[in-house]
Coordinates of C-alpha atoms in Angstrom, one line a residue:
M774 CA 23.4 23.6 21.3
Y775 CA 25.5 20.2 22.2
M776 CA 28.8 18.9 22.4
I777 CA 29.9 15.1 21.9
G778 CA 32.6 13.5 23.4
V779 CA 33.7 9.9 22.3
D780 CA 36.1 7.6 24.3
I781 CA 37.3 4.7 22.5
G782 CA 38.4 2.3 24.9
T783 CA 40.0 -1.3 25.4
T784 CA 36.6 -2.9 26.3
S785 CA 34.0 -0.3 25.1
T786 CA 33.4 2.8 23.2
K787 CA 31.3 5.5 25.3
S788 CA 29.7 8.5 23.8
V789 CA 28.6 11.3 26.2
L790 CA 26.4 14.4 24.9
Y791 CA 26.9 17.6 27.1
N792 CA 25.0 21.0 26.7
Q793 CA 27.0 24.3 27.0
T794 CA 27.7 24.5 30.6
G795 CA 29.1 21.0 30.6
E796 CA 26.1 19.2 32.2
I797 CA 25.8 15.5 30.9
I798 CA 22.7 15.2 28.8
S799 CA 22.9 11.7 27.6
I800 CA 25.5 8.7 27.8
Q801 CA 25.8 5.4 25.7
H802 CA 28.3 2.7 25.6
K803 CA 28.8 -0.2 23.6
E804 CA 31.1 -3.2 24.7
Y805 CA 33.2 -5.4 22.6
P806 CA 35.5 -8.3 23.2
L807 CA 39.2 -8.5 23.7
L808 CA 40.2 -11.6 21.9
T809 CA 42.8 -13.5 23.8
P810 CA 43.5 -16.8 22.3
H811 CA 46.8 -17.0 24.2
S812 CA 48.0 -15.3 27.2
D813 CA 50.5 -12.9 25.1
I814 CA 47.6 -12.0 22.4
A815 CA 45.2 -9.2 23.0
E816 CA 43.3 -8.1 19.7
Q817 CA 40.2 -6.5 18.8
N818 CA 37.9 -6.4 15.9
P819 CA 38.4 -3.0 14.2
N820 CA 34.9 -2.9 12.5
E821 CA 33.3 -3.9 15.7
I822 CA 34.7 -0.8 17.4
F823 CA 33.9 1.4 14.3
D824 CA 30.3 0.0 14.8
A825 CA 30.2 0.9 18.3
V826 CA 31.3 4.5 17.7
L827 CA 28.5 4.8 15.0
K828 CA 25.9 3.3 17.4
T829 CA 26.8 5.2 20.6
I830 CA 27.1 8.5 18.8
G831 CA 23.6 8.0 17.0
A832 CA 22.1 6.9 20.5
V833 CA 23.1 9.9 22.3
I834 CA 21.7 12.2 19.6
K835 CA 18.3 10.1 19.6
E836 CA 18.1 9.9 23.3
S837 CA 18.5 13.8 23.7
G838 CA 16.2 14.5 20.8
A839 CA 18.9 16.8 19.6
L840 CA 18.7 18.2 15.9
K841 CA 21.3 17.6 13.4
D842 CA 22.0 21.6 13.4
E843 CA 22.3 21.7 17.3
I844 CA 25.7 19.6 17.6
D845 CA 28.4 22.0 17.6
F846 CA 31.3 19.4 17.4
V847 CA 32.4 15.8 18.1
S848 CA 35.8 15.3 19.7
F849 CA 37.7 12.2 20.3
S850 CA 39.6 10.4 22.9
S851 CA 41.2 6.8 22.4
A852 CA 43.2 4.2 23.8
M853 CA 46.8 4.2 23.1
H854 CA 49.3 1.9 21.6
S855 CA 47.2 0.2 18.9
L856 CA 48.3 -1.2 15.7
I857 CA 46.3 -2.0 12.5
L858 CA 47.9 -3.0 9.2
M859 CA 45.9 -2.0 6.3
D860 CA 46.3 -3.2 2.4
E861 CA 46.3 -1.6 -0.8
F862 CA 42.7 -1.6 -0.8
H863 CA 42.3 0.2 2.6
K864 CA 41.1 -3.0 4.2
P865 CA 42.8 -4.4 7.5
L866 CA 45.0 -7.1 7.1
T867 CA 44.9 -7.5 11.0
N868 CA 43.0 -7.0 13.7
S869 CA 43.7 -4.1 15.9
I870 CA 46.5 -5.2 18.2
T871 CA 46.0 -3.6 21.5
W872 CA 48.6 -2.1 24.1
A873 CA 48.0 -5.4 26.2
D874 CA 49.5 -7.6 23.4
N875 CA 52.7 -9.1 24.7
R876 CA 53.9 -11.1 21.6
S877 CA 56.7 -8.5 20.7
F878 CA 58.3 -9.0 24.1
K879 CA 61.7 -10.4 22.7
Y880 CA 61.8 -7.6 20.4
S881 CA 61.7 -5.1 23.1
E882 CA 64.6 -6.8 24.6
L883 CA 66.4 -6.4 21.5
L884 CA 65.8 -2.8 21.1
N885 CA 66.9 -2.3 24.2
S886 CA 70.3 -4.6 24.0
K887 CA 71.0 -4.0 20.5
Y888 CA 69.6 -0.8 19.0
N889 CA 69.9 1.6 22.2
G890 CA 66.5 1.7 23.5
L891 CA 67.1 4.3 25.9
E892 CA 68.1 6.8 23.3
I893 CA 65.1 5.8 21.2
Y894 CA 62.8 6.7 24.3
K895 CA 64.6 10.0 24.7
R896 CA 63.6 10.9 21.3
T897 CA 60.1 9.4 21.0
G898 CA 59.0 9.8 24.7
T899 CA 57.6 6.1 24.9
P900 CA 59.2 3.5 27.0
I901 CA 60.6 0.4 25.0
H902 CA 58.0 -2.3 25.9
P903 CA 55.6 -4.8 23.9
M904 CA 52.9 -2.3 24.3
S905 CA 54.4 0.0 21.9
P906 CA 53.6 -0.1 18.0
L907 CA 57.4 0.3 17.5
S908 CA 58.0 -3.2 19.3
K909 CA 54.7 -4.6 17.5
L910 CA 56.3 -3.6 14.0
M911 CA 59.5 -4.9 14.8
W912 CA 57.8 -8.3 15.7
F913 CA 55.7 -8.1 12.5
K914 CA 58.8 -7.3 10.4
H915 CA 60.5 -10.4 11.6
E916 CA 57.9 -13.1 12.6
E917 CA 54.7 -12.1 10.4
G918 CA 56.9 -10.9 7.1
V919 CA 53.9 -11.7 4.7
N920 CA 51.4 -9.3 6.2
F921 CA 54.2 -6.7 6.9
N922 CA 55.1 -6.8 3.3
K923 CA 51.7 -6.5 1.9
A924 CA 50.8 -3.5 4.3
Q925 CA 50.4 -0.3 2.8
K926 CA 49.5 1.7 5.9
F927 CA 50.4 1.2 9.6
I928 CA 47.7 3.1 11.7
G929 CA 46.0 3.1 15.1
I930 CA 42.6 2.4 15.8
K931 CA 41.4 6.1 15.9
G932 CA 43.3 6.4 12.4
Y933 CA 41.1 3.5 11.3
I934 CA 37.8 5.4 12.6
F935 CA 38.8 8.7 11.0
Y936 CA 39.7 6.6 7.6
K937 CA 36.1 5.0 7.7
L938 CA 34.5 8.3 8.5
F939 CA 36.3 10.9 6.3
N940 CA 38.4 8.7 3.8
R941 CA 41.7 10.4 5.3
Y942 CA 44.6 8.9 6.9
V943 CA 45.4 11.2 9.9
E944 CA 46.7 10.6 13.5
D945 CA 46.8 13.3 16.3
Y946 CA 50.4 14.0 18.0
S947 CA 49.0 12.7 21.3
I948 CA 48.4 9.2 19.7
L949 CA 51.7 9.2 17.7
S950 CA 53.6 10.2 20.8
A951 CA 52.6 7.0 22.3
T952 CA 53.8 5.0 19.3
G953 CA 57.6 5.0 19.4
L954 CA 57.7 6.0 16.3
F955 CA 57.4 9.7 16.5
N956 CA 60.0 12.4 17.5
I957 CA 58.5 14.5 20.1
K958 CA 61.0 17.2 19.6
T959 CA 60.5 17.8 15.8
L960 CA 56.9 16.5 15.9
D961 CA 57.5 14.3 13.2
Y962 CA 58.1 10.6 12.4
D963 CA 61.6 9.7 13.8
E964 CA 64.0 9.2 10.8
E965 CA 66.1 6.6 12.7
V966 CA 63.4 4.3 14.0
L967 CA 61.7 4.4 10.3
K968 CA 65.2 3.3 9.0
L969 CA 65.4 0.6 11.4
L970 CA 62.0 -0.6 10.5
G971 CA 62.8 -0.3 6.4
L972 CA 59.9 2.0 6.3
N973 CA 59.5 5.7 5.4
K974 CA 56.6 8.3 6.3
D975 CA 54.5 7.3 3.6
Y976 CA 53.4 4.2 5.3
F977 CA 51.9 6.1 8.1
S978 CA 49.0 8.7 8.5
K979 CA 49.6 12.4 8.5
A980 CA 50.4 13.9 11.8
V981 CA 48.4 16.7 13.1
D982 CA 47.8 18.5 16.2
T983 CA 45.1 17.4 18.7
T984 CA 42.9 20.4 17.9
E985 CA 42.8 19.6 14.2
I986 CA 39.3 19.9 12.9
I987 CA 38.0 17.7 10.2
T988 CA 34.9 18.1 8.1
G989 CA 33.3 16.4 5.2
L990 CA 31.8 13.3 7.0
N991 CA 30.7 10.3 4.7
A992 CA 26.8 10.9 4.2
E993 CA 26.0 7.4 4.9
Y994 CA 27.5 7.4 8.3
A995 CA 26.3 10.9 9.1
E996 CA 22.8 9.8 8.2
Q997 CA 23.2 6.7 10.5
M998 CA 24.1 9.0 13.3
G999 CA 22.2 11.8 12.9
L1000 CA 24.7 14.4 12.1
N1001 CA 25.1 16.8 9.2
V1002 CA 27.9 15.9 6.6
N1003 CA 29.7 19.3 7.6
T1004 CA 29.6 18.7 11.5
P1005 CA 33.1 19.4 12.9
F1006 CA 35.0 16.6 14.3
V1007 CA 38.1 17.3 16.3
I1008 CA 40.8 14.5 16.1
G1009 CA 41.3 14.8 20.0
A1010 CA 43.9 13.2 21.9
S1011 CA 44.8 9.9 24.0
D1012 CA 42.5 8.8 26.9
G1013 CA 45.3 9.2 29.6
V1014 CA 46.0 13.1 28.7
L1015 CA 42.5 13.8 28.2
S1016 CA 41.6 12.4 31.6
N1017 CA 44.1 15.1 33.2
L1018 CA 42.1 17.7 31.5
G1019 CA 38.8 16.0 32.6
V1020 CA 39.7 16.0 36.3
D1021 CA 41.0 19.7 36.3
A1022 CA 44.7 18.4 36.7
F1023 CA 46.6 20.2 34.3
K1024 CA 48.1 23.5 36.1
P1025 CA 51.7 23.4 37.4
G1026 CA 52.0 21.0 40.5
E1027 CA 48.7 19.2 40.0
V1028 CA 49.0 15.3 39.6
A1029 CA 46.0 13.1 38.4
V1030 CA 46.2 9.4 39.8
T1031 CA 43.9 7.1 37.9
I1032 CA 43.0 3.3 39.0
G1033 CA 40.5 1.3 36.9
T1034 CA 41.5 -2.2 35.7
S1035 CA 45.0 -0.8 35.1
G1036 CA 46.4 2.5 36.4
A1037 CA 48.4 5.6 35.9
I1038 CA 49.9 8.7 37.4
R1039 CA 50.4 11.9 35.2
T1040 CA 51.1 15.6 35.3
V1041 CA 51.0 18.3 32.7
I1042 CA 54.3 20.3 31.5
D1043 CA 54.9 23.1 29.0
E1044 CA 57.5 21.2 26.9
P1045 CA 58.5 17.7 26.2
K1046 CA 60.5 16.0 28.8
T1047 CA 62.0 12.5 29.4
D1048 CA 63.6 10.6 32.4
A1049 CA 67.3 9.7 32.1
H1050 CA 66.4 6.0 33.2
G1051 CA 63.3 5.5 30.8
R1052 CA 61.0 5.0 33.7
L1053 CA 58.2 7.7 32.5
F1054 CA 56.4 8.5 29.3
C1055 CA 55.9 11.9 27.7
Y1056 CA 53.0 12.1 25.4
A1057 CA 51.4 15.2 23.8
L1058 CA 48.4 17.0 25.0
T1059 CA 48.8 19.6 22.3
K1060 CA 51.8 20.8 20.5
D1061 CA 52.2 23.3 23.5
K1062 CA 51.0 21.1 26.5
W1063 CA 52.7 17.8 27.2
V1064 CA 51.8 15.0 30.0
I1065 CA 54.4 12.8 31.5
G1066 CA 53.6 10.1 34.0
G1067 CA 53.7 6.2 34.2
P1068 CA 50.8 3.8 33.4
V1069 CA 50.7 0.4 35.4
N1070 CA 49.0 -2.8 34.1
N1071 CA 47.8 -3.7 37.6
G1072 CA 45.1 -2.0 39.3
G1073 CA 41.6 -3.0 39.8
V1074 CA 42.4 -6.1 38.2
V1075 CA 44.4 -7.2 41.3
L1076 CA 41.2 -6.8 43.3
R1077 CA 39.2 -8.6 41.1
W1078 CA 41.7 -11.6 41.2
I1079 CA 41.7 -11.5 44.8
R1080 CA 37.7 -11.6 44.7
D1081 CA 37.4 -14.3 42.2
E1082 CA 40.2 -16.8 43.6
F1083 CA 40.0 -16.0 47.1
A1084 CA 36.8 -14.8 48.0
S1085 CA 33.8 -17.0 46.9
S1086 CA 32.1 -17.1 50.4
E1087 CA 32.4 -13.2 50.7
V1088 CA 30.9 -12.7 47.1
E1089 CA 27.9 -14.9 48.4
T1090 CA 27.7 -12.7 51.3
A1091 CA 27.4 -9.8 49.2
K1092 CA 24.7 -11.3 47.0
R1093 CA 22.5 -12.4 49.9
L1094 CA 23.1 -8.7 51.2
G1095 CA 22.5 -7.2 47.9
I1096 CA 25.5 -5.1 48.2
D1097 CA 28.7 -4.9 45.8
S1098 CA 31.3 -7.6 46.5
Y1099 CA 34.1 -5.2 46.4
E1100 CA 32.8 -3.4 49.5
V1101 CA 32.6 -6.5 51.5
L1102 CA 36.1 -7.1 50.6
T1103 CA 37.3 -3.5 51.6
K1104 CA 35.4 -3.8 54.8
I1105 CA 37.4 -6.9 55.6
A1106 CA 40.6 -5.3 54.8
E1107 CA 39.7 -2.4 56.9
R1108 CA 40.0 -4.8 60.2
V1109 CA 43.6 -5.1 59.4
P1110 CA 46.2 -2.7 60.5
P1111 CA 48.5 -0.6 57.8
A1112 CA 51.2 -2.8 56.1
S1113 CA 49.4 -6.1 56.5
N1114 CA 51.4 -7.1 59.8
G1115 CA 54.5 -7.3 57.5
L1116 CA 52.9 -8.7 54.4
I1117 CA 53.8 -7.7 51.1
F1118 CA 52.2 -8.1 47.8
H1119 CA 54.0 -7.5 44.4
P1120 CA 51.0 -6.9 42.2
F1121 CA 52.5 -7.6 38.9
L1122 CA 49.7 -10.3 37.9
A1123 CA 49.9 -8.8 34.3
G1124 CA 53.6 -8.2 33.8
E1125 CA 54.3 -4.2 34.4
R1126 CA 54.9 -1.0 32.7
A1127 CA 56.0 1.8 34.8
P1128 CA 58.2 1.6 36.5
Y1129 CA 60.0 -1.3 35.4
W1130 CA 58.8 -1.6 31.8
N1131 CA 59.3 -5.4 32.3
A1132 CA 56.5 -7.8 30.9
N1133 CA 58.2 -10.6 32.4
V1134 CA 57.9 -9.2 36.3
R1135 CA 55.4 -11.7 38.2
G1136 CA 53.3 -11.2 41.3
S1137 CA 54.1 -12.4 44.9
F1138 CA 53.2 -12.5 48.4
F1139 CA 56.2 -11.9 50.6
G1140 CA 56.5 -12.1 54.4
L1141 CA 53.8 -14.7 54.7
T1142 CA 53.5 -16.3 58.2
L1143 CA 51.1 -18.6 60.0
S1144 CA 49.8 -15.5 61.9
H1145 CA 48.4 -14.2 58.3
K1146 CA 44.8 -14.8 57.3
K1147 CA 42.7 -14.0 54.3
E1148 CA 42.0 -10.6 55.4
H1149 CA 45.8 -9.9 55.5
M1150 CA 46.2 -10.9 51.9
I1151 CA 43.3 -8.6 50.7
R1152 CA 44.7 -5.6 52.5
A1153 CA 48.3 -6.4 51.3
A1154 CA 47.0 -6.7 47.7
L1155 CA 45.4 -3.1 48.0
E1156 CA 48.6 -1.7 49.3
G1157 CA 50.6 -3.4 46.8
V1158 CA 48.8 -1.3 44.1
I1159 CA 49.5 2.0 45.9
F1160 CA 52.9 0.9 46.6
N1161 CA 53.7 0.3 42.9
L1162 CA 52.2 3.7 42.0
Y1163 CA 54.3 5.4 44.4
T1164 CA 57.4 4.2 42.9
V1165 CA 56.2 5.9 39.8
F1166 CA 55.2 8.9 41.9
I1167 CA 58.9 9.3 43.1
A1168 CA 60.2 9.3 39.4
L1169 CA 57.6 11.8 38.5
S1170 CA 58.4 14.2 41.4
V1171 CA 62.1 14.6 40.1
L1172 CA 60.9 15.4 36.7
M1173 CA 58.1 18.0 37.5
D1174 CA 58.8 21.7 37.3
D1175 CA 56.8 22.5 40.4
E1176 CA 56.6 20.8 43.7
V1177 CA 53.3 18.6 43.9
K1178 CA 50.4 20.8 45.0
T1179 CA 47.4 18.6 44.7
L1180 CA 46.9 14.9 44.1
K1181 CA 43.7 14.2 42.3
A1182 CA 42.2 10.6 42.3
T1183 CA 40.0 9.2 39.9
G1184 CA 38.7 5.7 38.5
G1185 CA 36.8 3.0 40.2
F1186 CA 39.2 3.0 43.3
A1187 CA 38.3 6.4 44.2
K1188 CA 34.9 5.0 45.2
S1189 CA 36.7 3.4 48.2
A1190 CA 37.3 5.6 51.3
L1191 CA 39.8 2.8 52.4
W1192 CA 41.7 2.8 49.2
R1193 CA 41.6 6.7 49.3
Q1194 CA 42.9 7.1 52.7
M1195 CA 45.8 4.5 51.9
M1196 CA 47.0 6.7 49.1
A1197 CA 47.1 9.6 51.3
D1198 CA 48.9 7.8 54.0
I1199 CA 51.3 6.2 51.7
F1200 CA 52.1 9.5 49.5
E1201 CA 52.0 11.5 52.5
H1202 CA 49.9 14.0 50.4
E1203 CA 46.2 15.2 50.7
V1204 CA 43.9 13.3 48.2
I1205 CA 41.2 15.1 46.4
V1206 CA 38.3 13.1 44.6
P1207 CA 36.9 15.2 41.6
E1208 CA 33.2 14.6 41.2
S1209 CA 33.2 14.7 37.5
V1210 CA 32.5 11.6 36.0
E1211 CA 33.8 10.3 32.4
S1212 CA 36.8 12.3 32.4
S1213 CA 38.4 11.5 29.1
C1214 CA 35.2 12.6 27.4
L1215 CA 34.9 15.9 29.1
G1216 CA 38.4 16.4 28.4
A1217 CA 37.8 15.6 24.7
V1218 CA 35.0 18.1 24.7
T1219 CA 37.1 20.7 26.5
L1220 CA 39.8 20.2 23.8
G1221 CA 37.2 20.8 21.2
Q1222 CA 35.7 23.8 22.8
V1223 CA 39.3 25.3 22.7
A1224 CA 40.1 24.0 19.1
L1225 CA 36.8 25.7 17.7
G1226 CA 37.6 29.0 19.3
L1227 CA 34.6 28.5 21.9
K1228 CA 36.9 29.2 24.8
P1229 CA 40.3 30.8 24.9
D1230 CA 42.0 28.0 27.1
F1231 CA 41.3 25.1 29.5
N1232 CA 40.8 27.3 32.6
H1233 CA 36.8 26.9 32.4
I1234 CA 36.9 23.3 33.2
S1235 CA 37.5 24.3 36.8
D1236 CA 33.7 25.4 36.5
M1237 CA 32.8 22.0 35.5
V1238 CA 34.4 20.0 37.8
G1239 CA 33.4 19.5 41.6
V1240 CA 35.5 18.0 44.5
T1241 CA 34.7 15.7 47.5
K1242 CA 35.9 16.3 50.7
P1243 CA 39.8 15.7 50.7
H1244 CA 41.5 12.9 52.7
Q1245 CA 44.4 13.9 54.7
P1246 CA 47.2 11.6 55.7
M1247 CA 47.1 9.9 59.0
Y1248 CA 50.4 10.4 60.7
K1249 CA 50.5 7.2 62.7
N1250 CA 49.8 5.5 59.6
V1251 CA 52.5 7.5 57.5
L1252 CA 55.1 6.2 59.9
I1253 CA 54.4 2.8 59.3
Y1254 CA 54.4 3.0 55.7
R1255 CA 57.7 4.8 55.6
E1256 CA 59.3 1.5 57.3
I1257 CA 57.7 -1.1 54.9
L1258 CA 58.0 0.9 51.3
P1259 CA 62.0 0.4 51.4
I1260 CA 61.4 -3.2 52.0
Y1261 CA 58.9 -3.6 49.4
M1262 CA 61.3 -1.7 46.9
K1263 CA 64.3 -3.8 47.9
V1264 CA 62.4 -7.1 47.4
T1265 CA 61.2 -6.1 44.1
N1266 CA 64.7 -5.3 42.8
Q1267 CA 66.4 -8.5 44.1
L1268 CA 63.6 -10.5 42.2
M1269 CA 64.4 -8.7 39.1
D1270 CA 67.1 -11.5 38.1
V1271 CA 64.7 -14.5 38.3
Y1272 CA 61.5 -13.0 36.8
L1273 CA 62.7 -13.8 33.3
D1274 CA 63.3 -17.6 34.4
M1275 CA 60.0 -17.8 35.9
A1276 CA 58.2 -16.1 33.0
N1277 CA 59.9 -18.5 30.5
F1278 CA 59.0 -21.4 32.7
Q1279 CA 55.6 -20.5 32.5
R1280 CA 55.4 -19.8 28.8
N1281 CA 56.9 -23.1 27.9
H1282 CA 54.4 -24.9 30.4
E1283 CA 51.6 -23.2 29.3
G1284 CA 48.4 -25.1 28.4
N1285 CA 50.1 -28.3 30.1
E1286 CA 47.5 -28.4 33.0
K1287 CA 45.4 -31.3 33.4

């Protein structure tokens, strides 16, 4: 018998077919474009994503040779914060507006200044930011009133997939807890927020636990995927909280750090909790397990920018040697001492979420002198990503019920020994790298096993996840980072007053280059 985990991501959908012991039998993924005609716009075609779900599920079943009756269940992970407006005929009025869309930044500022955004955050667990469907809906209400008034449902991308498959509007607690519309204490839509939007619960999907099992699959789609119409589908949760499950970081004191294109740091607690300063999210894993933490916009995207804009000769060298260009960059950075001889990089190339929740922050090098070379800039960029994650870690440590016992690092950066050592030195903590891959899909499958009663709890995931040799902090490096981190934080705070001025200047002059 087999289990399928599906991860609906920002750039692709991935389906993974596992056997009963958690061994990966087949992986398939299908990419789709992110539509960015303007720097503040980030949309996707929901039907392309639905097609990717159908095709990847069908492909893993076909490749494995599994029969229809051999699929125990399909369970879902999904990116958060998406918004689709549906018309009276259940057709999309809009594309899927993704977390990266920044058009509602003025309404995030308005929510904070006029509508006591901090109190909204404390009820909903979602910091006020343009990523959230709450801010997006405020923008639609005031800037795109025609579509707002036509809409009969406001849903996310997972809700769209499940409507297409089952002709039902359902959203799970995990996805809803990341909208800014959902009260995490009552597990229902927040009445004050709905009143602010001039809407009622009828405009939204039915809220269900992440372990909700749905059957009655559309026969045509069942045939396309190679499934029975009565195959159980588990609605699942969001990709971030499921990644904690998938790397075996769900017990007290266990912290997961992920850096892919973006990044996040998270831990699991037993009841919802928010930060007095609004720095951290609080999202549901199940109705009884919650994840607190912070996402950052700027992870691997920073190193990609360095590669593309500063390192053409290094990229060419990598091609000639037949090795990965990022490996060349990290080798260069290894030649530079910790703290890059006093060069600091603020990694805010794409605005920032945690801990500042400010779409207007901008990147910068600070401390440049004539003695600094390209290799210093490369290392400073790598360090800047970890510095920013560390500031989130400080806030997280305050809210945790237990002391930090383990740091488990995943994502593309975990492949780099240099980046892993940097994290151990900056966080002053042992860093463990789980061997498991596809953590969100594995988390979805583990959740599915519990939902169907195949497993009593999540403890069995420890048997599925191996670990590599941990990295220990190097004391001499720790001392250096203790000196420069306060400077990094002080400069960041002092620049807050001018970030908005620079962001407005850039928006006013965008497209004027000759």
